[in-house]
Amino acid sequence: MTQLDDIIEDLDAPVDERDIIEHERLYNEELQSKPVVSSRTQFGYAYVLVKSPYDNDIRKGIRLLEELCQSGVDQRDFVYYLAVGHYRLHDYTPAMKFCQRVLEMEPGNQQATQLLEIIKKKRKKDAMIGAAVLGGGAVALTGGLLVAGAVVAAGIAAFKGR
């Protein structure tokens, strides 16, 4: 297994459901008791949501991370996990944009560089699969039209033979 395979496995590995529940509890407690949730608590909750197996959780994590970025605190980790969240949703264009943003903040950042490489490979693979599916569909359509044409021709021949 290559280093990129290890990274992909880590990116795709969902967090334990109990971690999500615990971070949600901490987030909600802080939300109830303080005027503003600390960036540390919000980031912790956003991180586990982005690593959730559920797309709706990932989207919620992305929203929390976007809020953190808009609060004027544009930390590298917030932006990197925005890229991870979009990657996990197979939304590669914004994922690449956030990787580039991390690299602007911290040129040579290995996590962002590797994630960007993974995303480019996934996009290429998805494009190849899409092309194969379209090609297979075209072959099926052509074959179906040939069969339909043969049936019509046979029907016409049978009608004329009466």
Backbone as a printed PyTorch tensor [residue, N CA C, xyz], in Angstrom:
tensor([[[  0.8530,  -1.1810,   0.0000],
         [  0.0000,   0.0000,   0.0000],
         [  0.9000,   1.2470,   0.0000]],

        [[  0.5890,   2.1930,  -0.8840],
         [  1.3890,   3.4090,  -0.9790],
         [  0.9770,   4.4110,   0.0930]],

        [[  1.7760,   5.4490,   0.2320],
         [  1.4690,   6.4920,   1.2070],
         [  0.1360,   7.1580,   0.8620]],

        [[ -0.1170,   7.4000,  -0.4320],
         [ -1.3840,   8.0090,  -0.8400],
         [ -2.5640,   7.0970,  -0.5180]],

        [[ -2.3790,   5.7890,  -0.6730],
         [ -3.4450,   4.8420,  -0.3170],
         [ -3.7600,   4.9290,   1.1760]],

        [[ -2.7140,   5.0640,   1.9940],
         [ -2.9120,   5.2140,   3.4410],
         [ -3.6880,   6.4900,   3.7510]],

        [[ -3.3630,   7.5570,   3.0420],
         [ -4.0430,   8.8430,   3.2570],
         [ -5.5050,   8.7420,   2.8320]],

        [[ -5.7510,   8.1030,   1.6850],
         [ -7.1200,   7.9190,   1.2110],
         [ -7.9130,   7.1120,   2.2280]],

        [[ -7.3150,   6.0660,   2.7340],
         [ -7.9860,   5.2250,   3.7370],
         [ -8.3400,   6.0540,   4.9710]],

        [[ -7.4140,   6.9070,   5.3920],
         [ -7.6710,   7.7600,   6.5480],
         [ -8.7640,   8.7820,   6.2500]],

        [[ -8.7270,   9.3810,   5.0640],
         [ -9.7420,  10.3700,   4.6820],
         [-11.1350,   9.7460,   4.6270]],

        [[-11.2030,   8.5190,   4.1470],
         [-12.4860,   7.8510,   3.9660],
         [-12.9830,   7.1380,   5.2170]],

        [[-12.1110,   6.9770,   6.2140],
         [-12.5010,   6.2690,   7.4420],
         [-13.4190,   7.1630,   8.2760]],

        [[-14.6350,   6.6780,   8.5440],
         [-15.5440,   7.5000,   9.3510],
         [-15.1440,   7.4880,  10.8230]],

        [[-15.4940,   8.5640,  11.4930],
         [-15.2510,   8.6840,  12.9210],
         [-16.3030,   7.8410,  13.6610]],

        [[-15.9870,   7.4330,  14.8660],
         [-16.9090,   6.6560,  15.6870],
         [-18.1290,   7.5050,  16.0450]],

        [[-19.2880,   6.9210,  15.9500],
         [-20.5580,   7.5980,  16.2480],
         [-20.5590,   8.2200,  17.6510]],

        [[-19.9020,   7.5580,  18.5980],
         [-19.8520,   8.0890,  19.9800],
         [-19.0890,   9.4020,  20.0350]],

        [[-18.0740,   9.5610,  19.1780],
         [-17.3380,  10.8300,  19.1300],
         [-18.2330,  11.9670,  18.6490]],

        [[-19.0740,  11.6590,  17.6730],
         [-19.9960,  12.6750,  17.1650],
         [-20.9540,  13.0920,  18.2840]],

        [[-21.4970,  12.1250,  18.9750],
         [-22.4490,  12.4040,  20.0650],
         [-21.7870,  13.2370,  21.1550]],

        [[-20.5650,  12.8840,  21.5280],
         [-19.8610,  13.6140,  22.5830],
         [-19.5650,  15.0570,  22.1650]],

        [[-19.0850,  15.2530,  20.9610],
         [-18.7770,  16.6090,  20.4900],
         [-20.0460,  17.4410,  20.3100]],

        [[-21.1110,  16.7800,  19.8930],
         [-22.3840,  17.4980,  19.7720],
         [-22.8610,  17.9580,  21.1420]],

        [[-22.7130,  17.1000,  22.1430],
         [-23.0990,  17.4470,  23.5120],
         [-22.2940,  18.6450,  24.0060]],

        [[-20.9820,  18.6080,  23.8110],
         [-20.1230,  19.7150,  24.2380],
         [-20.4910,  21.0110,  23.5140]],

        [[-20.7350,  20.9060,  22.2280],
         [-21.1030,  22.0720,  21.4190],
         [-22.4180,  22.6750,  21.9240]],

        [[-23.4220,  21.8330,  22.1340],
         [-24.7340,  22.3150,  22.5790],
         [-24.6800,  22.8860,  23.9920]],

        [[-23.8860,  22.2740,  24.8730],
         [-23.7270,  22.8140,  26.2350],
         [-23.1340,  24.2170,  26.1790]],

        [[-22.1180,  24.3770,  25.3600],
         [-21.4720,  25.6760,  25.2480],
         [-22.4090,  26.6950,  24.5850]],

        [[-23.1810,  26.2350,  23.6370],
         [-24.1410,  27.0930,  22.9490],
         [-25.1930,  27.6300,  23.9270]],

        [[-25.5820,  26.7790,  24.8870],
         [-26.5950,  27.1600,  25.8850],
         [-26.0340,  28.0620,  26.9770]],

        [[-24.7800,  27.8670,  27.3330],
         [-24.2330,  28.5580,  28.5100],
         [-23.4110,  29.8000,  28.1980]],

        [[-23.0080,  29.9860,  26.9430],
         [-22.1600,  31.1200,  26.5820],
         [-22.7670,  31.8720,  25.4060]],

        [[-22.4190,  33.1340,  25.2720],
         [-22.9500,  33.8810,  24.1250],
         [-22.3920,  33.3910,  22.7870]],

        [[-21.1700,  32.8640,  22.8070],
         [-20.5290,  32.3890,  21.5760],
         [-19.7980,  31.0810,  21.8850]],

        [[-19.9250,  30.1280,  20.9850],
         [-19.2050,  28.8610,  21.1200],
         [-17.7400,  29.1220,  20.7850]],

        [[-16.8400,  28.5650,  21.5750],
         [-15.4140,  28.7660,  21.3150],
         [-15.0320,  28.1250,  19.9820]],

        [[-14.0240,  28.6860,  19.3270],
         [-13.5840,  28.1360,  18.0420],
         [-13.0580,  26.7170,  18.2300]],

        [[-12.4720,  26.4370,  19.3820],
         [-11.9630,  25.0830,  19.6510],
         [-13.0970,  24.0620,  19.6990]],

        [[-14.1790,  24.4020,  20.4020],
         [-15.3270,  23.4940,  20.5060],
         [-16.0010,  23.3370,  19.1440]],

        [[-16.1820,  24.4570,  18.4490],
         [-16.8290,  24.4080,  17.1420],
         [-15.9880,  23.6110,  16.1550]],

        [[-14.6750,  23.7900,  16.1960],
         [-13.8130,  23.0350,  15.2910],
         [-13.8710,  21.5430,  15.6160]],

        [[-13.8420,  21.1920,  16.9000],
         [-13.9190,  19.7820,  17.2930],
         [-15.1870,  19.1190,  16.7770]],

        [[-16.2960,  19.8280,  16.9040],
         [-17.5740,  19.2980,  16.4280],
         [-17.5760,  19.2220,  14.9050]],

        [[-17.0910,  20.2650,  14.2400],
         [-17.0420,  20.2760,  12.7790],
         [-16.1610,  19.1390,  12.2570]],

        [[-15.0340,  18.9080,  12.9200],
         [-14.1030,  17.8470,  12.4970],
         [-14.7930,  16.4830,  12.5070]],

        [[-15.4800,  16.1480,  13.6230],
         [-16.1150,  14.8260,  13.6780],
         [-17.2650,  14.7300,  12.6830]],

        [[-17.9480,  15.8530,  12.4300],
         [-19.0300,  15.8240,  11.4420],
         [-18.4830,  15.6030,  10.0370]],

        [[-17.3750,  16.2390,   9.7090],
         [-16.7670,  16.0670,   8.3940],
         [-16.2840,  14.6270,   8.1980]],

        [[-15.9560,  13.9590,   9.2790],
         [-15.4910,  12.5650,   9.2070],
         [-16.6380,  11.5570,   9.3980]],

        [[-17.8650,  12.0460,   9.4940],
         [-19.0430,  11.1940,   9.6700],
         [-19.3090,  10.3750,   8.4110]],

        [[-19.9700,   9.2340,   8.5570],
         [-20.3500,   8.4700,   7.3710],
         [-21.5900,   9.0420,   6.6670]],

        [[-22.2060,  10.0640,   7.2630],
         [-23.4620,  10.5910,   6.7250],
         [-23.2540,  11.9350,   6.0340]],

        [[-23.7370,  12.0370,   4.7980],
         [-23.5570,  13.2600,   4.0160],
         [-24.1280,  14.4980,   4.7040]],

        [[-25.2880,  14.3690,   5.3510],
         [-25.8690,  15.5300,   6.0290],
         [-24.9730,  16.0230,   7.1610]],

        [[-24.3480,  15.1000,   7.8880],
         [-23.3930,  15.4890,   8.9330],
         [-22.2030,  16.2170,   8.3130]],

        [[-21.7120,  15.6920,   7.2060],
         [-20.5620,  16.3120,   6.5370],
         [-20.9180,  17.7360,   6.1140]],

        [[-22.1050,  17.9070,   5.5550],
         [-22.5430,  19.2500,   5.1410],
         [-22.6340,  20.1970,   6.3440]],

        [[-23.1390,  19.6900,   7.4560],
         [-23.2320,  20.5090,   8.6710],
         [-21.8330,  20.8850,   9.1560]],

        [[-20.9050,  19.9390,   9.1050],
         [-19.5160,  20.2120,   9.4790],
         [-18.9080,  21.2820,   8.5920]],

        [[-19.1960,  21.2200,   7.3030],
         [-18.7010,  22.2260,   6.3670],
         [-19.2420,  23.6050,   6.7420]],

        [[-20.5340,  23.6800,   7.0630],
         [-21.1230,  24.9740,   7.4560],
         [-20.4410,  25.5360,   8.7010]],

        [[-20.1690,  24.6690,   9.6790],
         [-19.4920,  25.1220,  10.9020],
         [-18.0780,  25.6200,  10.5980]],

        [[-17.3850,  24.9250,   9.7170],
         [-16.0350,  25.3510,   9.3330],
         [-16.0710,  26.6650,   8.5680]],

        [[-17.0670,  26.8310,   7.7000],
         [-17.2030,  28.0970,   6.9630],
         [-17.4420,  29.2520,   7.9300]],

        [[-18.2620,  29.0050,   8.9590],
         [-18.4940,  30.0390,   9.9820],
         [-17.1880,  30.4090,  10.6680]],

        [[-16.3890,  29.4100,  10.9840],
         [-15.1020,  29.6820,  11.6300],
         [-14.2100,  30.5320,  10.7350]],

        [[-14.2010,  30.2270,   9.4550],
         [-13.3760,  31.0040,   8.5180],
         [-13.8910,  32.4350,   8.3890]],

        [[-15.2030,  32.6130,   8.4420],
         [-15.7930,  33.9470,   8.3100],
         [-15.6150,  34.7810,   9.5720]],

        [[-15.3050,  34.1240,  10.6720],
         [-15.1490,  34.8470,  11.9350],
         [-13.8300,  35.6170,  11.9880]],

        [[-13.0790,  35.5670,  10.9040],
         [-11.8090,  36.2850,  10.8660],
         [-10.6360,  35.4150,  11.2530]],

        [[-10.9290,  34.2540,  11.7530],
         [ -9.8670,  33.3100,  12.1140],
         [ -9.7640,  32.3310,  10.9540]],

        [[ -8.8020,  32.5330,  10.0750],
         [ -8.6680,  31.7140,   8.8790],
         [ -7.5370,  30.7200,   9.0790]],

        [[ -7.7080,  29.8720,  10.0660],
         [ -6.6480,  28.9120,  10.3720],
         [ -6.5600,  27.8480,   9.2980]],

        [[ -5.3730,  27.3920,   9.0950],
         [ -5.0880,  26.3720,   8.0920],
         [ -5.9430,  25.1260,   8.2980]],

        [[ -6.1050,  24.6930,   9.5390],
         [ -6.8780,  23.4720,   9.8070],
         [ -8.3360,  23.6090,   9.3760]],

        [[ -8.9300,  24.7860,   9.6020],
         [-10.3160,  24.9950,   9.1980],
         [-10.4420,  24.8180,   7.6880]],

        [[ -9.5430,  25.4330,   6.9650],
         [ -9.5900,  25.4050,   5.5040],
         [ -9.2780,  23.9910,   4.9930]],

        [[ -8.3070,  23.3360,   5.6100],
         [ -7.9660,  21.9760,   5.1840],
         [ -9.1630,  21.0470,   5.3520]],

        [[ -9.8520,  21.1280,   6.4890],
         [-10.9900,  20.2290,   6.7100],
         [-12.2050,  20.6180,   5.8800]],

        [[-12.2650,  21.8700,   5.4080],
         [-13.2640,  22.2100,   4.3930],
         [-12.9640,  21.4080,   3.1260]],

        [[-11.6950,  21.3260,   2.7720],
         [-11.2980,  20.5300,   1.6000],
         [-11.6510,  19.0600,   1.8240]],

        [[-11.3770,  18.5420,   3.0070],
         [-11.6810,  17.1410,   3.3110],
         [-13.1840,  16.8880,   3.2140]],

        [[-13.9810,  17.7930,   3.7800],
         [-15.4360,  17.6300,   3.7260],
         [-15.9470,  17.5730,   2.2940]],

        [[-15.4900,  18.4970,   1.4740],
         [-15.9280,  18.4960,   0.0740],
         [-15.4150,  17.2640,  -0.6610]],

        [[-14.2080,  16.8410,  -0.3540],
         [-13.6690,  15.6070,  -0.9420],
         [-14.5700,  14.4230,  -0.5910]],

        [[-14.9760,  14.3350,   0.6840],
         [-15.7910,  13.1960,   1.1170],
         [-17.1760,  13.2070,   0.4840]],

        [[-17.6290,  14.3880,   0.0620],
         [-18.9120,  14.4860,  -0.6500],
         [-18.7390,  14.3280,  -2.1650]],

        [[-17.5050,  14.0710,  -2.6050],
         [-17.1620,  13.9560,  -4.0280],
         [-17.4120,  15.2710,  -4.7620]],

        [[-17.2910,  16.3560,  -4.0370],
         [-17.4500,  17.7040,  -4.5940],
         [-16.0390,  18.2560,  -4.7810]],

        [[-15.3860,  17.8160,  -5.8550],
         [-13.9570,  17.9980,  -6.0020],
         [-13.5100,  19.4290,  -6.3280]],

        [[-14.3250,  20.1940,  -7.0260],
         [-13.9000,  21.5500,  -7.3870],
         [-13.6650,  22.4140,  -6.1440]],

        [[-14.6340,  22.4940,  -5.2030],
         [-14.3410,  23.2790,  -3.9950],
         [-13.2380,  22.6470,  -3.1500]],

        [[-13.1540,  21.3340,  -3.1500],
         [-12.0900,  20.6750,  -2.3830],
         [-10.7240,  21.1250,  -2.8930]],

        [[-10.5760,  21.1900,  -4.2100],
         [ -9.3160,  21.6430,  -4.7900],
         [ -9.0560,  23.1150,  -4.4500]],

        [[-10.1100,  23.9110,  -4.4850],
         [ -9.9800,  25.3380,  -4.1700],
         [ -9.4670,  25.5180,  -2.7320]],

        [[ -9.9990,  24.7350,  -1.8030],
         [ -9.5650,  24.8660,  -0.4150],
         [ -8.1410,  24.3430,  -0.2160]],

        [[ -7.7690,  23.3030,  -0.9560],
         [ -6.3770,  22.8390,  -0.9000],
         [ -5.4420,  23.9490,  -1.3780]],

        [[ -5.8240,  24.6070,  -2.4620],
         [ -5.0050,  25.7120,  -2.9850],
         [ -4.9070,  26.8370,  -1.9540]],

        [[ -5.9960,  27.0860,  -1.2640],
         [ -5.9930,  28.1410,  -0.2390],
         [ -5.0340,  27.7890,   0.8950]],

        [[ -5.0230,  26.5150,   1.3060],
         [ -4.0720,  26.0800,   2.3340],
         [ -2.6510,  26.3070,   1.8370]],

        [[ -2.4050,  25.9650,   0.5800],
         [ -1.0610,  26.1210,   0.0170],
         [ -0.6580,  27.5920,  -0.1110]],

        [[ -1.6330,  28.4770,  -0.2860],
         [ -1.3220,  29.9100,  -0.2800],
         [ -0.9280,  30.3610,   1.1210]],

        [[ -1.6120,  29.8120,   2.1320],
         [ -1.3410,  30.1620,   3.5170],
         [ -0.0250,  29.5540,   3.9960]],

        [[  0.2280,  28.3400,   3.5150],
         [  1.3940,  27.5820,   3.9580],
         [  1.9780,  26.8050,   2.7730]],

        [[  2.7650,  27.4850,   1.9470],
         [  3.3380,  26.8140,   0.7740],
         [  4.1110,  25.5450,   1.1850]],

        [[  3.9340,  24.5110,   0.3910],
         [  4.6300,  23.2620,   0.6740],
         [  3.9280,  22.3860,   1.6980]],

        [[  2.7280,  22.7480,   2.1420],
         [  1.9950,  21.9390,   3.1180],
         [  1.7300,  20.5540,   2.5340]],

        [[  2.2360,  19.5270,   3.1910],
         [  2.1490,  18.1670,   2.6670],
         [  0.7190,  17.6310,   2.6340]],

        [[ -0.0640,  17.9140,   3.6780],
         [ -1.4500,  17.4200,   3.6970],
         [ -2.2270,  17.9500,   2.5000]],

        [[ -2.1440,  19.2540,   2.2790],
         [ -2.8840,  19.8630,   1.1750],
         [ -2.3520,  19.3870,  -0.1680]],

        [[ -1.0480,  19.2620,  -0.2860],
         [ -0.4410,  18.7930,  -1.5320],
         [ -0.9000,  17.3700,  -1.8400]],

        [[ -0.8890,  16.5110,  -0.8370],
         [ -1.2920,  15.1170,  -1.0360],
         [ -2.7880,  15.0120,  -1.3330]],

        [[ -3.5960,  15.7840,  -0.6030],
         [ -5.0360,  15.7480,  -0.8600],
         [ -5.3270,  16.2440,  -2.2740]],

        [[ -4.6430,  17.2670,  -2.7060],
         [ -4.8190,  17.7850,  -4.0610],
         [ -4.4700,  16.7050,  -5.0910]],

        [[ -3.4070,  15.9860,  -4.8610],
         [ -3.0090,  14.8960,  -5.7620],
         [ -4.0730,  13.7920,  -5.7850]],

        [[ -4.6000,  13.4480,  -4.6200],
         [ -5.6520,  12.4230,  -4.5210],
         [ -6.8970,  12.8710,  -5.2850]],

        [[ -7.2820,  14.1200,  -5.0980],
         [ -8.4740,  14.6470,  -5.7700],
         [ -8.2930,  14.6040,  -7.2840]],

        [[ -7.1300,  15.0000,  -7.7680],
         [ -6.8790,  14.9780,  -9.2150],
         [ -6.9890,  13.5570,  -9.7620]],

        [[ -6.4730,  12.5810,  -9.0180],
         [ -6.5620,  11.1760,  -9.4510],
         [ -8.0110,  10.7010,  -9.4420]],

        [[ -8.7610,  11.0790,  -8.4070],
         [-10.1740,  10.6800,  -8.3230],
         [-10.9750,  11.2920,  -9.4650]],

        [[-10.7140,  12.5680,  -9.7710],
         [-11.4280,  13.2230, -10.8720],
         [-11.1400,  12.5190, -12.1910]],

        [[ -9.8720,  12.1670, -12.3900],
         [ -9.4910,  11.4800, -13.6270],
         [-10.1730,  10.1120, -13.7060]],

        [[-10.1630,   9.3960, -12.5940],
         [-10.7930,   8.0710, -12.5420],
         [-12.2960,   8.1950, -12.7820]],

        [[-12.9450,   9.1620, -12.1250],
         [-14.3790,   9.3700, -12.3110],
         [-14.6990,   9.7300, -13.7600]],

        [[-13.8390,  10.5370, -14.3850],
         [-14.0460,  10.9190, -15.7880],
         [-13.9340,   9.6900, -16.6900]],

        [[-12.9800,   8.8170, -16.4000],
         [-12.8080,   7.6020, -17.1960],
         [-14.0110,   6.6820, -17.0300]],

        [[-14.5080,   6.5630, -15.8040],
         [-15.6900,   5.7290, -15.5500],
         [-16.8980,   6.3230, -16.2760]],

        [[-17.0320,   7.6510, -16.1960],
         [-18.1340,   8.3200, -16.8890],
         [-18.0790,   8.0900, -18.3850]],

        [[-16.8940,   8.1710, -18.9440],
         [-16.7350,   7.9510, -20.3800],
         [-17.0850,   6.5090, -20.7450]],

        [[-16.6810,   5.5710, -19.9030],
         [-16.9900,   4.1580, -20.1630],
         [-18.4920,   3.9150, -20.0860]],

        [[-19.1420,   4.5320, -19.1090],
         [-20.5960,   4.3790, -18.9730],
         [-21.2980,   4.9760, -20.1880]],

        [[-20.8700,   6.1850, -20.5960],
         [-21.4620,   6.8060, -21.7850],
         [-21.2030,   5.9670, -23.0280]],

        [[-19.9780,   5.4530, -23.1450],
         [-19.6370,   4.6060, -24.2910],
         [-20.4710,   3.3410, -24.3090]],

        [[-20.6390,   2.7340, -23.1480],
         [-21.4620,   1.5290, -23.0420],
         [-22.9090,   1.8270, -23.3660]],

        [[-23.3820,   2.9880, -22.9340],
         [-24.7560,   3.3980, -23.2370],
         [-24.9520,   3.6080, -24.7250]],

        [[-23.9630,   4.2030, -25.3720],
         [-24.0450,   4.4300, -26.8170],
         [-24.0660,   3.1060, -27.5640]],

        [[-23.2580,   2.1620, -27.1280],
         [-23.2390,   0.8350, -27.7550],
         [-24.5890,   0.1570, -27.5630]],

        [[-25.1250,   0.2510, -26.3420],
         [-26.4220,  -0.3640, -26.0640],
         [-27.5160,   0.2830, -26.9100]],

        [[-27.4760,   1.6060, -27.0080],
         [-28.4730,   2.3310, -27.8020],
         [-28.3750,   1.9320, -29.2690]],

        [[-27.1520,   1.8880, -29.7930],
         [-26.9460,   1.5070, -31.1880],
         [-27.4350,   0.0840, -31.4290]],

        [[-27.0780,  -0.8080, -30.5060],
         [-27.5240,  -2.2020, -30.6210],
         [-29.0350,  -2.2980, -30.5710]],

        [[-29.6460,  -1.5130, -29.6850],
         [-31.1080,  -1.5010, -29.5710],
         [-31.7600,  -0.9860, -30.8350]],

        [[-31.1730,   0.0500, -31.4240],
         [-31.7180,   0.5880, -32.6730],
         [-31.5940,  -0.4180, -33.8100]],

        [[-30.4820,  -1.1480, -33.8500],
         [-30.3010,  -2.1650, -34.8910],
         [-31.3330,  -3.2720, -34.7470]],

        [[-31.5720,  -3.6870, -33.5090],
         [-32.5680,  -4.7390, -33.2610],
         [-33.9480,  -4.2320, -33.6510]],

        [[-34.2650,  -2.9950, -33.2320],
         [-35.5730,  -2.4230, -33.5670],
         [-35.7280,  -2.3180, -35.0790]],

        [[-34.6690,  -1.8960, -35.7550],
         [-34.7150,  -1.7910, -37.2200],
         [-34.9430,  -3.1420, -37.8640]],

        [[-34.2930,  -4.1680, -37.3310],
         [-34.4540,  -5.5180, -37.8740],
         [-35.8860,  -6.0100, -37.6740]],

        [[-36.4620,  -5.7120, -36.5060],
         [-37.8430,  -6.1360, -36.2310],
         [-38.8060,  -5.4330, -37.1830]],

        [[-38.5960,  -4.1410, -37.3890],
         [-39.4590,  -3.3830, -38.3060],
         [-39.3130,  -3.9350, -39.7260]],

        [[-38.0810,  -4.1910, -40.1450],
         [-37.8510,  -4.7260, -41.4930],
         [-38.5160,  -6.0890, -41.6500]],

        [[-38.4260,  -6.9270, -40.6460],
         [-39.0530,  -8.2450, -40.6970],
         [-40.5680,  -8.1100, -40.7690]],

        [[-41.0980,  -7.1500, -40.0270],
         [-42.5470,  -6.9100, -40.0510],
         [-43.0090,  -6.4470, -41.4180]],

        [[-42.2430,  -5.5530, -42.0280],
         [-42.5940,  -5.0500, -43.3620],
         [-42.5320,  -6.1850, -44.3740]],

        [[-41.4950,  -7.0100, -44.2870],
         [-41.3430,  -8.1220, -45.2150],
         [-42.4920,  -9.1090, -45.0570]],

        [[-42.9090,  -9.3590, -43.8270],
         [-43.9840, -10.2900, -43.5650],
         [-45.3040,  -9.7180, -44.0950]],

        [[-45.4800,  -8.4030, -43.9500],
         [-46.7050,  -7.7460, -44.4050],
         [-46.7910,  -7.8050, -45.9340]],

        [[-45.6690,  -7.5990, -46.6240],
         [-45.6450,  -7.6280, -48.0800],
         [-45.8510,  -9.0500, -48.6080]],

        [[-45.4470, -10.0240, -47.8380],
         [-45.5520, -11.4180, -48.2510],
         [-46.9770, -11.9380, -48.1650]],

        [[-47.8870, -11.2110, -47.6750],
         [-49.2670, -11.6750, -47.5280],
         [-49.9290, -11.8220, -48.8100]]])
